[in-house]
PDB file of C-alpha atoms in Angstrom:
ATOM      1  CA  TYR A   1     -15.021  22.784-122.743  1.00  0.00           C
ATOM      2  CA  ILE A   2     -12.824  26.012-124.580  1.00  0.00           C
ATOM      3  CA  LEU A   3     -13.495  28.262-121.529  1.00  0.00           C
ATOM      4  CA  VAL A   4     -12.222  25.342-119.262  1.00  0.00           C
ATOM      5  CA  ILE A   5      -8.837  25.784-121.707  1.00  0.00           C
ATOM      6  CA  LYS A   6      -8.740  29.481-121.758  1.00  0.00           C
ATOM      7  CA  ILE A   7      -8.868  29.114-118.005  1.00  0.00           C
ATOM      8  CA  LYS A   8      -5.515  26.875-117.391  1.00  0.00           C
ATOM      9  CA  LYS A   9      -3.905  29.179-120.069  1.00  0.00           C
ATOM     10  CA  MET A  10      -4.348  32.052-117.473  1.00  0.00           C
ATOM     11  CA  ILE A  11      -3.698  29.951-114.429  1.00  0.00           C
ATOM     12  CA  ASN A  12      -0.503  28.999-116.246  1.00  0.00           C
ATOM     13  CA  LYS A  13       0.113  32.378-117.122  1.00  0.00           C
ATOM     14  CA  ILE A  14      -0.375  33.768-113.762  1.00  0.00           C
ATOM     15  CA  TYR A  15       1.829  31.002-112.184  1.00  0.00           C
ATOM     16  CA  LYS A  16       4.479  32.386-114.222  1.00  0.00           C
ATOM     17  CA  ARG A  17       4.591  35.015-113.418  1.00  0.00           C
ATOM     18  CA  ILE A  18       4.415  34.799-109.810  1.00  0.00           C
ATOM     19  CA  HIS A  19       7.134  32.303-110.156  1.00  0.00           C
ATOM     20  CA  ASN A  20       9.755  34.599-111.981  1.00  0.00           C
ATOM     21  CA  LYS A  21       8.905  37.542-109.867  1.00  0.00           C
ATOM     22  CA  TYR A  22       9.363  35.470-106.502  1.00  0.00           C
ATOM     23  CA  SER A  23      11.737  32.870-107.359  1.00  0.00           C
ATOM     24  CA  GLY A  24      14.239  34.241-104.802  1.00  0.00           C
ATOM     25  CA  LEU A  25      11.575  34.695-102.409  1.00  0.00           C
ATOM     26  CA  PHE A  26      10.587  31.167-102.553  1.00  0.00           C
ATOM     27  CA  LYS A  27      14.237  30.099-102.360  1.00  0.00           C
ATOM     28  CA  PHE A  28      14.837  32.180 -99.517  1.00  0.00           C
ATOM     29  CA  PHE A  29      12.239  30.470 -97.479  1.00  0.00           C
ATOM     30  CA  PHE A  30      13.143  26.981 -98.611  1.00  0.00           C
ATOM     31  CA  PHE A  31      16.794  27.733 -97.392  1.00  0.00           C
ATOM     32  CA  LEU A  32      15.186  28.685 -94.040  1.00  0.00           C
ATOM     33  CA  ARG A  33      12.975  25.665 -93.648  1.00  0.00           C
ATOM     34  CA  TYR A  34      16.533  23.900 -93.849  1.00  0.00           C
ATOM     35  CA  LEU A  35      18.068  25.783 -91.932  1.00  0.00           C
ATOM     36  CA  PHE A  36      14.953  25.615 -88.975  1.00  0.00           C
ATOM     37  CA  ILE A  37      15.434  21.242 -89.236  1.00  0.00           C
ATOM     38  CA  ILE A  38      19.389  21.833 -88.879  1.00  0.00           C
ATOM     39  CA  PHE A  39      18.831  24.160 -85.468  1.00  0.00           C
ATOM     40  CA  LEU A  40      16.264  21.438 -84.042  1.00  0.00           C
ATOM     41  CA  ILE A  41      18.111  18.927 -84.652  1.00  0.00           C
ATOM     42  CA  SER A  42      21.269  20.547 -83.426  1.00  0.00           C
ATOM     43  CA  LEU A  43      19.288  21.743 -80.413  1.00  0.00           C
ATOM     44  CA  ALA A  44      17.899  17.973 -79.490  1.00  0.00           C
ATOM     45  CA  LEU A  45      21.678  16.621 -79.685  1.00  0.00           C
ATOM     46  CA  LEU A  46      22.834  19.111 -77.107  1.00  0.00           C
ATOM     47  CA  LEU A  47      20.285  17.998 -74.652  1.00  0.00           C
ATOM     48  CA  ILE A  48      20.228  14.217 -75.690  1.00  0.00           C
ATOM     49  CA  ILE A  49      23.931  14.287 -75.386  1.00  0.00           C
ATOM     50  CA  PRO A  50      24.659  15.126 -71.256  1.00  0.00           C
ATOM     51  CA  ASN A  51      22.342  12.298 -70.937  1.00  0.00           C
ATOM     52  CA  PHE A  52      25.573   9.419 -71.509  1.00  0.00           C
ATOM     53  CA  LEU A  53      28.241  12.079 -69.110  1.00  0.00           C
ATOM     54  CA  ASP A  54      29.372  10.634 -65.873  1.00  0.00           C
ATOM     55  CA  TYR A  55      28.891  13.037 -63.893  1.00  0.00           C
ATOM     56  CA  GLU A  56      29.242  11.020 -60.858  1.00  0.00           C
ATOM     57  CA  LYS A  57      33.440  12.274 -61.838  1.00  0.00           C
ATOM     58  CA  ARG A  58      32.113  15.736 -61.362  1.00  0.00           C
ATOM     59  CA  GLY A  59      30.404  15.224 -57.969  1.00  0.00           C
ATOM     60  CA  GLN A  60      33.347  17.757 -56.108  1.00  0.00           C
ATOM     61  CA  ILE A  61      32.457  20.528 -58.625  1.00  0.00           C
ATOM     62  CA  ILE A  62      28.538  20.598 -58.181  1.00  0.00           C
ATOM     63  CA  THR A  63      29.487  19.515 -54.234  1.00  0.00           C
ATOM     64  CA  SER A  64      31.545  22.623 -54.154  1.00  0.00           C
ATOM     65  CA  HIS A  65      29.408  24.867 -56.056  1.00  0.00           C
ATOM     66  CA  LEU A  66      26.621  24.162 -53.192  1.00  0.00           C
ATOM     67  CA  TYR A  67      28.132  24.908 -50.782  1.00  0.00           C
ATOM     68  CA  ASN A  68      29.981  28.370 -52.101  1.00  0.00           C
ATOM     69  CA  TYR A  69      26.738  29.213 -53.981  1.00  0.00           C
ATOM     70  CA  TYR A  70      23.917  28.172 -51.602  1.00  0.00           C
ATOM     71  CA  GLY A  71      25.514  27.529 -47.963  1.00  0.00           C
ATOM     72  CA  VAL A  72      24.803  23.800 -48.514  1.00  0.00           C
ATOM     73  CA  ASN A  73      26.876  20.714 -47.547  1.00  0.00           C
ATOM     74  CA  LEU A  74      26.648  17.614 -49.236  1.00  0.00           C
ATOM     75  CA  LYS A  75      27.116  15.040 -47.402  1.00  0.00           C
ATOM     76  CA  ASP A  76      26.077  11.952 -49.164  1.00  0.00           C
ATOM     77  CA  TYR A  77      23.674  11.120 -51.988  1.00  0.00           C
ATOM     78  CA  LYS A  78      22.879   8.080 -54.169  1.00  0.00           C
ATOM     79  CA  ASN A  79      23.659   9.282 -57.868  1.00  0.00           C
ATOM     80  CA  ILE A  80      23.290  12.323 -60.158  1.00  0.00           C
ATOM     81  CA  LYS A  81      21.980  12.545 -63.314  1.00  0.00           C
ATOM     82  CA  PHE A  82      20.555  14.495 -65.885  1.00  0.00           C
ATOM     83  CA  ASN A  83      17.582  16.104 -67.417  1.00  0.00           C
ATOM     84  CA  SER A  84      16.246  17.440 -70.378  1.00  0.00           C
ATOM     85  CA  PHE A  85      12.971  17.988 -70.120  1.00  0.00           C
ATOM     86  CA  PRO A  86      10.707  20.074 -69.576  1.00  0.00           C
ATOM     87  CA  ILE A  87      13.889  22.381 -68.314  1.00  0.00           C
ATOM     88  CA  PRO A  88      17.276  21.357 -68.246  1.00  0.00           C
ATOM     89  CA  ASN A  89      18.416  20.263 -64.633  1.00  0.00           C
ATOM     90  CA  LEU A  90      20.985  17.945 -62.782  1.00  0.00           C
ATOM     91  CA  GLU A  91      19.079  15.730 -60.256  1.00  0.00           C
ATOM     92  CA  ILE A  92      20.591  14.679 -57.577  1.00  0.00           C
ATOM     93  CA  GLN A  93      18.342  11.753 -55.458  1.00  0.00           C
ATOM     94  CA  ASN A  94      18.118  11.017 -52.076  1.00  0.00           C
ATOM     95  CA  ALA A  95      20.735  13.269 -50.953  1.00  0.00           C
ATOM     96  CA  ARG A  96      21.775  14.709 -46.883  1.00  0.00           C
ATOM     97  CA  ILE A  97      22.522  18.048 -46.940  1.00  0.00           C
ATOM     98  CA  GLU A  98      24.256  19.937 -43.862  1.00  0.00           C
ATOM     99  CA  LEU A  99      23.811  23.823 -43.507  1.00  0.00           C
ATOM    100  CA  LYS A 100      27.114  25.789 -43.859  1.00  0.00           C
ATOM    101  CA  GLN A 101      25.748  27.256 -40.582  1.00  0.00           C
ATOM    102  CA  ASN A 102      24.500  24.770 -38.909  1.00  0.00           C
ATOM    103  CA  PRO A 103      25.511  20.764 -38.945  1.00  0.00           C
ATOM    104  CA  PHE A 104      21.448  20.057 -38.485  1.00  0.00           C
ATOM    105  CA  LYS A 105      20.915  17.670 -41.329  1.00  0.00           C
ATOM    106  CA  ILE A 106      18.089  17.969 -44.691  1.00  0.00           C
ATOM    107  CA  ASP A 107      16.793  15.091 -46.303  1.00  0.00           C
ATOM    108  CA  VAL A 108      16.268  15.264 -49.781  1.00  0.00           C
ATOM    109  CA  LEU A 109      14.259  13.215 -52.024  1.00  0.00           C
ATOM    110  CA  LYS A 110      15.350  15.457 -55.296  1.00  0.00           C
ATOM    111  CA  LEU A 111      17.667  18.342 -55.503  1.00  0.00           C
ATOM    112  CA  ASN A 112      17.804  19.789 -58.600  1.00  0.00           C
ATOM    113  CA  ILE A 113      19.980  21.994 -59.860  1.00  0.00           C
ATOM    114  CA  TYR A 114      19.430  24.269 -63.128  1.00  0.00           C
ATOM    115  CA  PRO A 115      22.888  24.395 -64.903  1.00  0.00           C
ATOM    116  CA  LYS A 116      23.661  27.772 -67.358  1.00  0.00           C
ATOM    117  CA  PHE A 117      23.327  26.229 -70.207  1.00  0.00           C
ATOM    118  CA  ALA A 118      27.711  26.945 -70.904  1.00  0.00           C
ATOM    119  CA  SER A 119      27.763  25.204 -68.222  1.00  0.00           C
ATOM    120  CA  ILE A 120      25.918  21.735 -68.916  1.00  0.00           C
ATOM    121  CA  TYR A 121      29.694  20.629 -71.131  1.00  0.00           C
ATOM    122  CA  ASN A 122      32.050  23.337 -69.079  1.00  0.00           C
ATOM    123  CA  PHE A 123      32.242  22.055 -65.599  1.00  0.00           C
ATOM    124  CA  LYS A 124      35.106  24.104 -64.869  1.00  0.00           C
ATOM    125  CA  ASN A 125      33.690  27.327 -64.845  1.00  0.00           C
ATOM    126  CA  PHE A 126      30.302  26.281 -63.841  1.00  0.00           C
ATOM    127  CA  LYS A 127      27.409  28.020 -62.721  1.00  0.00           C
ATOM    128  CA  THR A 128      24.179  27.665 -61.737  1.00  0.00           C
ATOM    129  CA  ASN A 129      20.499  30.183 -62.383  1.00  0.00           C
ATOM    130  CA  LYS A 130      18.848  28.235 -59.365  1.00  0.00           C
ATOM    131  CA  ILE A 131      18.313  24.988 -56.875  1.00  0.00           C
ATOM    132  CA  ILE A 132      14.945  23.801 -55.616  1.00  0.00           C
ATOM    133  CA  PHE A 133      14.841  21.933 -52.824  1.00  0.00           C
ATOM    134  CA  ASN A 134      12.415  18.943 -54.007  1.00  0.00           C
ATOM    135  CA  LYS A 135      10.275  16.472 -51.104  1.00  0.00           C
ATOM    136  CA  ASN A 136      12.711  17.680 -48.017  1.00  0.00           C
ATOM    137  CA  LYS A 137      12.334  16.799 -44.247  1.00  0.00           C
ATOM    138  CA  ILE A 138      14.291  18.954 -41.992  1.00  0.00           C
ATOM    139  CA  LEU A 139      14.270  17.007 -38.003  1.00  0.00           C
ATOM    140  CA  LEU A 140      15.831  20.491 -35.508  1.00  0.00           C
ATOM    141  CA  GLU A 141      15.547  21.069 -32.323  1.00  0.00           C
ATOM    142  CA  ASP A 142      13.718  24.684 -31.541  1.00  0.00           C
ATOM    143  CA  SER A 143      16.728  26.759 -30.976  1.00  0.00           C
ATOM    144  CA  ASP A 144      17.798  26.079 -34.350  1.00  0.00           C
ATOM    145  CA  LEU A 145      15.008  27.389 -35.936  1.00  0.00           C
ATOM    146  CA  LYS A 146      16.176  30.925 -35.814  1.00  0.00           C
ATOM    147  CA  ILE A 147      18.812  29.240 -37.660  1.00  0.00           C
ATOM    148  CA  LEU A 148      16.793  27.754 -40.864  1.00  0.00           C
ATOM    149  CA  GLY A 149      15.007  31.649 -40.603  1.00  0.00           C
ATOM    150  CA  ASN A 150      18.445  33.299 -40.831  1.00  0.00           C
ATOM    151  CA  TYR A 151      19.494  31.219 -43.481  1.00  0.00           C
ATOM    152  CA  ILE A 152      16.688  31.316 -46.128  1.00  0.00           C
ATOM    153  CA  TYR A 153      16.583  35.263 -44.887  1.00  0.00           C
ATOM    154  CA  ASN A 154      20.655  35.799 -46.364  1.00  0.00           C
ATOM    155  CA  LEU A 155      20.196  33.320 -49.489  1.00  0.00           C
ATOM    156  CA  LYS A 156      20.361  35.760 -52.196  1.00  0.00           C
ATOM    157  CA  ASN A 157      20.957  33.191 -55.424  1.00  0.00           C
ATOM    158  CA  ARG A 158      17.581  31.554 -56.382  1.00  0.00           C
ATOM    159  CA  PHE A 159      15.864  28.489 -55.041  1.00  0.00           C
ATOM    160  CA  SER A 160      12.978  26.958 -53.834  1.00  0.00           C
ATOM    161  CA  PHE A 161      11.302  24.578 -51.901  1.00  0.00           C
ATOM    162  CA  LYS A 162       8.927  21.939 -52.777  1.00  0.00           C
ATOM    163  CA  ASP A 163       6.806  19.501 -49.946  1.00  0.00           C
ATOM    164  CA  LEU A 164       9.052  20.921 -47.340  1.00  0.00           C
ATOM    165  CA  GLU A 165       7.962  18.731 -44.001  1.00  0.00           C
ATOM    166  CA  ILE A 166       9.106  20.356 -40.963  1.00  0.00           C
ATOM    167  CA  GLU A 167       9.585  18.559 -38.041  1.00  0.00           C
ATOM    168  CA  ILE A 168      10.529  20.583 -34.630  1.00  0.00           C
ATOM    169  CA  ILE A 169      11.278  18.782 -31.750  1.00  0.00           C
ATOM    170  CA  ARG A 170      12.654  19.617 -27.808  1.00  0.00           C
ATOM    171  CA  LYS A 171      14.217  17.205 -25.141  1.00  0.00           C
ATOM    172  CA  ASN A 172      14.076  14.643 -27.865  1.00  0.00           C
ATOM    173  CA  GLN A 173      10.097  14.915 -28.584  1.00  0.00           C
ATOM    174  CA  SER A 174       8.236  16.385 -31.126  1.00  0.00           C
ATOM    175  CA  ILE A 175       6.397  19.510 -30.429  1.00  0.00           C
ATOM    176  CA  LEU A 176       5.670  20.494 -34.064  1.00  0.00           C
ATOM    177  CA  ASN A 177       5.145  18.875 -37.559  1.00  0.00           C
ATOM    178  CA  ILE A 178       4.629  21.512 -40.462  1.00  0.00           C
ATOM    179  CA  LYS A 179       3.825  19.760 -43.457  1.00  0.00           C
ATOM    180  CA  LYS A 180       3.844  20.377 -47.702  1.00  0.00           C
ATOM    181  CA  ILE A 181       5.607  23.432 -47.459  1.00  0.00           C
ATOM    182  CA  ASN A 182       5.972  25.465 -50.619  1.00  0.00           C
ATOM    183  CA  PHE A 183       8.495  28.691 -50.490  1.00  0.00           C
ATOM    184  CA  SER A 184      10.317  30.670 -53.175  1.00  0.00           C
ATOM    185  CA  ASN A 185      12.469  33.619 -53.189  1.00  0.00           C
ATOM    186  CA  HIS A 186      12.151  34.456 -56.636  1.00  0.00           C
ATOM    187  CA  GLY A 187       9.013  34.510 -59.587  1.00  0.00           C
ATOM    188  CA  ASN A 188       5.872  34.629 -59.614  1.00  0.00           C
ATOM    189  CA  LYS A 189       5.411  33.239 -56.201  1.00  0.00           C
ATOM    190  CA  LYS A 190       8.750  35.365 -54.393  1.00  0.00           C
ATOM    191  CA  ASN A 191       8.157  35.383 -51.245  1.00  0.00           C
ATOM    192  CA  LYS A 192       5.242  33.300 -50.914  1.00  0.00           C
ATOM    193  CA  MET A 193       4.909  30.578 -48.680  1.00  0.00           C
ATOM    194  CA  TYR A 194       2.091  27.544 -48.537  1.00  0.00           C
ATOM    195  CA  GLY A 195       1.725  24.559 -46.167  1.00  0.00           C
ATOM    196  CA  GLU A 196       0.003  22.508 -43.513  1.00  0.00           C
ATOM    197  CA  LEU A 197       0.341  23.185 -40.077  1.00  0.00           C
ATOM    198  CA  PHE A 198      -2.430  21.126 -37.390  1.00  0.00           C
ATOM    199  CA  ASP A 199      -4.300  19.584 -40.624  1.00  0.00           C
ATOM    200  CA  LYS A 200      -5.155  22.885 -41.982  1.00  0.00           C
ATOM    201  CA  LYS A 201      -3.615  25.460 -45.073  1.00  0.00           C
ATOM    202  CA  PHE A 202      -2.182  28.018 -44.622  1.00  0.00           C
ATOM    203  CA  LYS A 203      -0.094  30.638 -45.953  1.00  0.00           C
ATOM    204  CA  ILE A 204       2.278  33.907 -45.515  1.00  0.00           C
ATOM    205  CA  ILE A 205       3.380  36.858 -47.217  1.00  0.00           C
ATOM    206  CA  PHE A 206       7.170  38.033 -46.953  1.00  0.00           C
ATOM    207  CA  ASN A 207       7.975  41.449 -48.297  1.00  0.00           C
ATOM    208  CA  ASP A 208      11.667  41.904 -49.920  1.00  0.00           C
ATOM    209  CA  ASP A 209      13.291  42.396 -46.585  1.00  0.00           C
ATOM    210  CA  TYR A 210      11.741  39.710 -44.175  1.00  0.00           C
ATOM    211  CA  LYS A 211      10.232  42.586 -41.909  1.00  0.00           C
ATOM    212  CA  LYS A 212       6.594  42.436 -42.795  1.00  0.00           C
ATOM    213  CA  ILE A 213       5.081  39.207 -42.470  1.00  0.00           C
ATOM    214  CA  ASN A 214       1.771  38.193 -42.928  1.00  0.00           C
ATOM    215  CA  PHE A 215       0.501  34.851 -41.900  1.00  0.00           C
ATOM    216  CA  LYS A 216      -2.756  33.171 -42.373  1.00  0.00           C
ATOM    217  CA  LEU A 217      -4.269  30.156 -41.119  1.00  0.00           C
ATOM    218  CA  LEU A 218      -7.396  29.388 -44.145  1.00  0.00           C
ATOM    219  CA  ASN A 219     -10.475  28.726 -42.749  1.00  0.00           C
ATOM    220  CA  THR A 220     -10.186  29.662 -39.297  1.00  0.00           C
ATOM    221  CA  GLY A 221     -10.630  33.130 -39.026  1.00  0.00           C
ATOM    222  CA  ILE A 222      -6.649  33.504 -37.538  1.00  0.00           C
ATOM    223  CA  LYS A 223      -4.251  35.911 -39.268  1.00  0.00           C
ATOM    224  CA  VAL A 224      -1.159  37.250 -37.848  1.00  0.00           C
ATOM    225  CA  SER A 225       0.746  40.749 -38.970  1.00  0.00           C
ATOM    226  CA  ILE A 226       4.474  41.114 -37.745  1.00  0.00           C
ATOM    227  CA  ASP A 227       6.246  44.278 -38.109  1.00  0.00           C
ATOM    228  CA  LEU A 228       9.992  44.063 -37.290  1.00  0.00           C
ATOM    229  CA  ASP A 229      11.734  47.560 -37.441  1.00  0.00           C
ATOM    230  CA  GLU A 230      15.559  45.120 -36.756  1.00  0.00           C
ATOM    231  CA  ILE A 231      16.608  41.389 -37.899  1.00  0.00           C
ATOM    232  CA  ASN A 232      19.163  40.542 -35.616  1.00  0.00           C
ATOM    233  CA  LYS A 233      21.110  37.097 -35.486  1.00  0.00           C
ATOM    234  CA  ASN A 234      20.620  37.297 -31.946  1.00  0.00           C
ATOM    235  CA  PHE A 235      17.126  38.710 -31.169  1.00  0.00           C
ATOM    236  CA  LEU A 236      14.319  40.316 -33.564  1.00  0.00           C
ATOM    237  CA  SER A 237      11.903  43.553 -32.810  1.00  0.00           C
ATOM    238  CA  GLY A 238       8.647  44.735 -33.820  1.00  0.00           C
ATOM    239  CA  ILE A 239       4.957  44.538 -33.011  1.00  0.00           C
ATOM    240  CA  VAL A 240       2.709  41.707 -33.748  1.00  0.00           C
ATOM    241  CA  LYS A 241      -0.953  42.012 -34.644  1.00  0.00           C
TER     242      LYS A 241
END
């Protein structure tokens, strides 16, 4: 019993010494805890409040930005909403788009626009990090395929296609249907295209200037290598293997 009392006294002395010596440090950590809580609450409010803003009134600003920076003309859409997670973005639903270069239409189920953080509230200086065309369908003449290629080649701002379907027609007859196309000009999958052709998965890898193209139709043994020495609006020249 006496030993237990002595141990308790010793523990109390050690505790008092630590408390006296490091009390300022403990107070600092407690202060940081409150700062961290305030930061989390402020961040949550910044991400939640935009969900209640009326983006239909800002539709003209968004339309002009898409036209000037991404070369697309937003002709029609159902509505615009804000998504806080996983990354804050504006979602334009059931959009119909035309390219600036050519009026063929792209139907997009979801067009996701990722604004810079300051632009979430400041639409007078609206800027974006990237856009994603999500679940799209393009119906185009075979002669217009080159225009789509030029659009992808010339667009320097960051964009991605997810689940794109391209149906190529000639004289109102379907001649080719390419499905489930995924492509991005940035990130880990930059200049890599995946999709399905003839019910087979394919993979295409482009180099940064799109002059070297490697095509592989998976599980078929079919491979195509294209090495271009010139890319022109009117023609392409190079070697195909």
